[in-house]
Amino acid sequence: MRTRVLPDYETMSAAAADVVASKLRKKPHAVFMVPTGTTPLGMYRELVARHEGDGLSFARATFFNLDEYLGLPPDHPASYHVYMRKNFYGRVDIEPERVHVPDGFAPDPEAECGRYEQEIRAAGGVDLCVLGIGRNGHIGFNEPGASFDSRTRVVRLAESTRRVNATDFEGDRAPERAISVGMRTISDSGEVLLLASGANKARAVAAAVGGEVSEEVPASALRRHPNVSFLLDRDAASALEGSAARRS
Ligand code: PGA
């Protein structure tokens, strides 16, 4: 496991875009799994800029999203369908048929989970999985307690997650449930890149990097992965000790 600490959010985002761009250069038809949330916005901005300025092309690549809220139609402003179109998929040369986001509005959510997992398999598996991390250590919407063996499934969101994500919704809570790829689905990726920015992630990052590997800290599962990097800004790395806090 590698830990890189960058001075601030902008340099962390540029470094994340470097990893994606370099994967694309080596393998233009690579399969990516990608996150939503506040953290990856800078990386998406950077990738869009490189597409517009340097002709970085996503035309042959395939994208899977990590999760989607259950019960939201794909045109709901707080859906991850809309987030992705607005911030990334709609702004680069991605082929729409190679974009996959779980359908949170599917009439049979369980069947949708099976279908999604099957699509990942049919694409040949994930080459690079980019993740954020929740303040409680979640990855995707795999909340504390999620089995390391889990696959794509319907999950119940932690109350703390619902409050943190409430700003996108009317009322003071995000939806109760979501579809999330599983811990095993993530671990099966060839390479994993976790991004974290800000002091409110410092405890979760320290627990994932330096604490016990435990289902109570989902991101700690990544320590068993043979090719994982944590890309942190200084604030997110502020609770790390010793060599794990090495500046890059
Ligand atoms: P954030 O979300 O990037 O909005 O902080 C990360 C996450 O919850 O995984």
Short mmCIF file of C-alpha atoms and ligand atoms in Angstrom, two decimals:
data_model
loop_
_atom_site.label_atom_id
_atom_site.label_comp_id
_atom_site.label_asym_id
_atom_site.label_seq_id
_atom_site.Cartn_x
_atom_site.Cartn_y
_atom_site.Cartn_z
CA MET A 1 0.00 0.00 0.00
CA ARG A 2 1.30 3.44 -0.91
CA THR A 3 0.38 6.70 0.80
CA ARG A 4 1.07 10.00 -0.93
CA VAL A 5 0.49 13.27 0.84
CA LEU A 6 0.03 16.33 -1.34
CA PRO A 7 0.05 19.89 -0.05
CA ASP A 8 -3.54 20.76 -0.91
CA TYR A 9 -6.75 19.72 -2.63
CA GLU A 10 -5.77 21.05 -6.06
CA THR A 11 -2.48 19.14 -6.24
CA MET A 12 -4.19 16.01 -4.91
CA SER A 13 -6.83 16.32 -7.63
CA ALA A 14 -4.18 16.80 -10.34
CA ALA A 15 -2.28 13.76 -9.06
CA ALA A 16 -5.51 11.70 -9.19
CA ALA A 17 -6.11 12.84 -12.77
CA ASP A 18 -2.50 11.81 -13.58
CA VAL A 19 -3.23 8.27 -12.41
CA VAL A 20 -6.40 8.05 -14.53
CA ALA A 21 -4.69 9.58 -17.58
CA SER A 22 -1.70 7.29 -17.30
CA LYS A 23 -3.97 4.23 -17.09
CA LEU A 24 -5.77 5.45 -20.22
CA ARG A 25 -2.52 5.94 -22.09
CA LYS A 26 -1.40 2.41 -21.27
CA LYS A 27 -4.81 0.89 -21.89
CA PRO A 28 -7.26 3.07 -23.84
CA HIS A 29 -10.03 0.49 -23.35
CA ALA A 30 -9.52 0.35 -19.57
CA VAL A 31 -12.46 -0.21 -17.22
CA PHE A 32 -12.82 2.36 -14.44
CA MET A 33 -14.95 2.42 -11.33
CA VAL A 34 -15.55 5.96 -10.12
CA PRO A 35 -16.96 7.83 -7.13
CA THR A 36 -19.27 10.77 -6.56
CA GLY A 37 -19.24 13.28 -3.69
CA THR A 38 -17.27 16.43 -3.10
CA THR A 39 -13.80 14.91 -3.11
CA PRO A 40 -13.51 13.80 -6.77
CA LEU A 41 -14.89 17.06 -8.23
CA GLY A 42 -11.37 18.48 -8.67
CA MET A 43 -10.20 15.30 -10.39
CA TYR A 44 -13.15 15.44 -12.79
CA ARG A 45 -12.49 19.14 -13.48
CA GLU A 46 -8.87 18.31 -14.26
CA LEU A 47 -9.81 15.40 -16.55
CA VAL A 48 -12.31 17.59 -18.44
CA ALA A 49 -9.60 20.27 -18.83
CA ARG A 50 -7.14 17.70 -20.18
CA HIS A 51 -9.78 16.44 -22.59
CA GLU A 52 -10.46 19.95 -23.85
CA GLY A 53 -6.86 21.17 -23.80
CA ASP A 54 -4.75 18.12 -24.57
CA GLY A 55 -7.20 15.85 -26.36
CA LEU A 56 -7.20 13.22 -23.61
CA SER A 57 -9.76 10.74 -24.93
CA PHE A 58 -12.11 8.47 -23.00
CA ALA A 59 -13.77 7.14 -26.15
CA ARG A 60 -12.70 3.53 -25.69
CA ALA A 61 -12.88 3.36 -21.91
CA THR A 62 -15.71 1.91 -19.80
CA PHE A 63 -17.02 3.47 -16.60
CA PHE A 64 -18.95 2.04 -13.68
CA ASN A 65 -20.18 4.12 -10.79
CA LEU A 66 -19.83 2.87 -7.25
CA ASP A 67 -23.35 3.58 -6.08
CA GLU A 68 -26.69 5.31 -6.45
CA TYR A 69 -29.49 6.21 -4.06
CA LEU A 70 -32.45 3.88 -4.06
CA GLY A 71 -35.77 5.37 -5.17
CA LEU A 72 -34.38 8.34 -7.08
CA PRO A 73 -35.28 8.65 -10.75
CA PRO A 74 -32.18 9.14 -12.92
CA ASP A 75 -33.17 12.76 -13.62
CA HIS A 76 -33.47 13.67 -9.92
CA PRO A 77 -31.05 16.56 -9.29
CA ALA A 78 -29.47 14.74 -6.33
CA SER A 79 -29.04 11.46 -8.23
CA TYR A 80 -25.57 10.30 -9.10
CA HIS A 81 -26.75 9.93 -12.70
CA VAL A 82 -27.17 13.71 -12.83
CA TYR A 83 -23.96 14.36 -10.86
CA MET A 84 -21.91 12.27 -13.30
CA ARG A 85 -23.47 13.77 -16.42
CA LYS A 86 -22.94 17.29 -15.12
CA ASN A 87 -19.39 16.86 -13.82
CA PHE A 88 -17.84 14.31 -16.13
CA TYR A 89 -19.70 11.98 -18.52
CA GLY A 90 -21.51 14.84 -20.26
CA ARG A 91 -18.32 16.85 -20.75
CA VAL A 92 -15.91 14.37 -22.34
CA ASP A 93 -15.99 11.94 -25.28
CA ILE A 94 -17.25 8.93 -23.34
CA GLU A 95 -19.47 6.54 -25.29
CA PRO A 96 -22.86 6.53 -23.52
CA GLU A 97 -23.20 2.76 -23.94
CA ARG A 98 -19.96 2.30 -21.98
CA VAL A 99 -21.26 4.25 -18.97
CA HIS A 100 -22.86 2.30 -16.13
CA VAL A 101 -24.59 3.73 -13.08
CA PRO A 102 -26.78 1.52 -10.88
CA ASP A 103 -30.46 2.20 -11.55
CA GLY A 104 -31.82 3.34 -8.20
CA PHE A 105 -35.29 3.48 -9.70
CA ALA A 106 -35.32 -0.12 -10.96
CA PRO A 107 -38.61 -1.91 -10.19
CA ASP A 108 -36.65 -4.88 -8.80
CA PRO A 109 -33.57 -3.47 -7.02
CA GLU A 110 -32.19 -6.91 -6.14
CA ALA A 111 -32.28 -7.95 -9.78
CA GLU A 112 -30.63 -4.64 -10.68
CA CYS A 113 -27.76 -5.45 -8.31
CA GLY A 114 -27.23 -8.84 -9.96
CA ARG A 115 -27.39 -7.26 -13.39
CA TYR A 116 -24.83 -4.62 -12.41
CA GLU A 117 -22.40 -7.17 -11.03
CA GLN A 118 -22.83 -9.17 -14.23
CA GLU A 119 -22.08 -6.09 -16.36
CA ILE A 120 -18.83 -5.56 -14.48
CA ARG A 121 -17.87 -9.16 -15.13
CA ALA A 122 -18.87 -8.90 -18.80
CA ALA A 123 -16.64 -5.82 -19.15
CA GLY A 124 -13.71 -7.96 -17.99
CA GLY A 125 -13.50 -6.57 -14.45
CA VAL A 126 -12.28 -3.21 -13.21
CA ASP A 127 -8.75 -2.00 -14.01
CA LEU A 128 -8.76 1.08 -11.78
CA CYS A 129 -11.20 1.81 -8.97
CA VAL A 130 -11.17 5.38 -7.67
CA LEU A 131 -12.72 5.88 -4.23
CA GLY A 132 -13.53 8.60 -1.75
CA ILE A 133 -13.82 7.77 1.95
CA GLY A 134 -16.61 8.60 4.37
CA ARG A 135 -15.94 10.17 7.75
CA ASN A 136 -16.92 6.78 9.17
CA GLY A 137 -14.50 4.94 6.89
CA HIS A 138 -17.06 3.84 4.32
CA ILE A 139 -16.09 3.22 0.69
CA GLY A 140 -18.81 3.41 -1.91
CA PHE A 141 -21.85 3.07 0.34
CA ASN A 142 -20.29 0.14 2.19
CA GLU A 143 -20.91 1.37 5.71
CA PRO A 144 -19.13 0.04 8.83
CA GLY A 145 -19.98 -3.63 9.30
CA ALA A 146 -20.20 -4.38 5.56
CA SER A 147 -18.88 -7.84 4.83
CA PHE A 148 -15.54 -7.92 3.03
CA ASP A 149 -17.15 -10.60 0.84
CA SER A 150 -20.11 -8.46 -0.24
CA ARG A 151 -21.10 -7.87 -3.85
CA THR A 152 -23.37 -5.23 -5.37
CA ARG A 153 -26.49 -5.05 -3.20
CA VAL A 154 -29.08 -2.84 -1.58
CA VAL A 155 -27.62 -1.20 1.51
CA ARG A 156 -28.97 0.88 4.37
CA LEU A 157 -27.10 4.14 4.83
CA ALA A 158 -25.62 5.07 8.20
CA GLU A 159 -27.47 7.90 9.92
CA SER A 160 -24.25 9.93 9.90
CA THR A 161 -23.94 9.47 6.13
CA ARG A 162 -27.55 10.52 5.64
CA ARG A 163 -26.91 13.70 7.61
CA VAL A 164 -23.63 14.53 5.83
CA ASN A 165 -25.30 14.03 2.43
CA ALA A 166 -28.53 15.81 3.42
CA THR A 167 -27.56 19.08 1.77
CA ASP A 168 -28.51 17.64 -1.63
CA PHE A 169 -32.04 16.88 -0.47
CA GLU A 170 -35.05 18.64 0.96
CA GLY A 171 -35.32 17.91 4.68
CA ASP A 172 -32.40 16.94 6.85
CA ARG A 173 -31.65 13.42 5.62
CA ALA A 174 -30.55 11.71 2.42
CA PRO A 175 -32.54 8.60 1.37
CA GLU A 176 -32.41 5.59 3.68
CA ARG A 177 -31.13 3.10 1.16
CA ALA A 178 -28.86 2.85 -1.85
CA ILE A 179 -27.41 0.38 -4.30
CA SER A 180 -23.67 -0.02 -3.73
CA VAL A 181 -21.06 -2.21 -5.30
CA GLY A 182 -19.70 -4.56 -2.67
CA MET A 183 -16.45 -4.76 -0.79
CA ARG A 184 -15.40 -7.81 -2.80
CA THR A 185 -16.35 -6.04 -6.05
CA ILE A 186 -14.00 -3.21 -5.08
CA SER A 187 -11.22 -5.54 -3.89
CA ASP A 188 -11.33 -7.45 -7.18
CA SER A 189 -10.18 -4.31 -9.05
CA GLY A 190 -6.69 -4.47 -10.51
CA GLU A 191 -5.71 -1.17 -8.89
CA VAL A 192 -7.35 1.02 -6.26
CA LEU A 193 -6.86 4.74 -5.72
CA LEU A 194 -8.46 6.31 -2.63
CA LEU A 195 -8.73 10.09 -2.42
CA ALA A 196 -9.22 12.02 0.80
CA SER A 197 -9.20 15.73 1.47
CA GLY A 198 -9.83 17.77 4.59
CA ALA A 199 -9.43 17.45 8.33
CA ASN A 200 -12.84 15.82 8.72
CA LYS A 201 -11.41 12.73 6.97
CA ALA A 202 -8.24 12.53 9.08
CA ARG A 203 -9.59 10.04 11.64
CA ALA A 204 -11.06 7.71 9.04
CA VAL A 205 -7.82 7.82 7.04
CA ALA A 206 -5.70 7.07 10.12
CA ALA A 207 -7.98 4.16 11.07
CA ALA A 208 -7.84 2.77 7.53
CA VAL A 209 -4.07 3.14 7.18
CA GLY A 210 -2.85 2.42 10.69
CA GLY A 211 -5.64 0.71 12.63
CA GLU A 212 -6.76 -2.89 12.57
CA VAL A 213 -8.07 -4.39 9.36
CA SER A 214 -11.71 -4.68 10.36
CA GLU A 215 -15.15 -4.67 8.81
CA GLU A 216 -15.90 -1.81 11.20
CA VAL A 217 -13.57 0.34 9.06
CA PRO A 218 -14.44 -0.64 5.49
CA ALA A 219 -11.49 1.24 3.95
CA SER A 220 -9.08 -0.86 6.05
CA ALA A 221 -9.89 -3.80 3.73
CA LEU A 222 -7.74 -2.07 1.11
CA ARG A 223 -4.60 -2.90 3.10
CA ARG A 224 -4.98 -6.47 1.85
CA HIS A 225 -5.05 -5.30 -1.75
CA PRO A 226 -1.80 -5.74 -3.70
CA ASN A 227 -2.03 -2.45 -5.63
CA VAL A 228 -3.59 0.38 -3.65
CA SER A 229 -2.63 4.02 -3.22
CA PHE A 230 -4.05 6.57 -0.82
CA LEU A 231 -3.78 10.08 -2.23
CA LEU A 232 -4.25 12.56 0.60
CA ASP A 233 -4.05 16.25 1.09
CA ARG A 234 -2.17 17.48 4.15
CA ASP A 235 -5.30 17.90 6.27
CA ALA A 236 -6.61 14.41 5.52
CA ALA A 237 -3.19 13.02 6.44
CA SER A 238 -2.90 15.02 9.65
CA ALA A 239 -3.67 12.10 12.00
CA LEU A 240 -1.17 9.71 10.36
CA GLU A 241 2.01 8.94 12.19
CA GLY A 242 5.58 8.22 11.12
CA SER A 243 6.37 6.78 7.73
CA ALA A 244 2.70 6.62 6.68
CA ALA A 245 2.69 10.43 6.75
CA ARG A 246 5.67 10.74 4.41
CA ARG A 247 5.26 13.71 2.09
CA SER A 248 5.48 12.98 -1.61
P1 PGA B 1 -17.25 13.26 -0.01
O1 PGA B 1 -17.83 11.79 0.17
O2 PGA B 1 -16.27 13.17 -1.12
O3 PGA B 1 -18.46 14.10 -0.37
O4 PGA B 1 -16.63 13.65 1.27
C1 PGA B 1 -16.94 10.73 0.24
C2 PGA B 1 -17.69 9.49 0.62
O5 PGA B 1 -18.66 9.60 1.39
O6 PGA B 1 -17.29 8.41 0.18
#
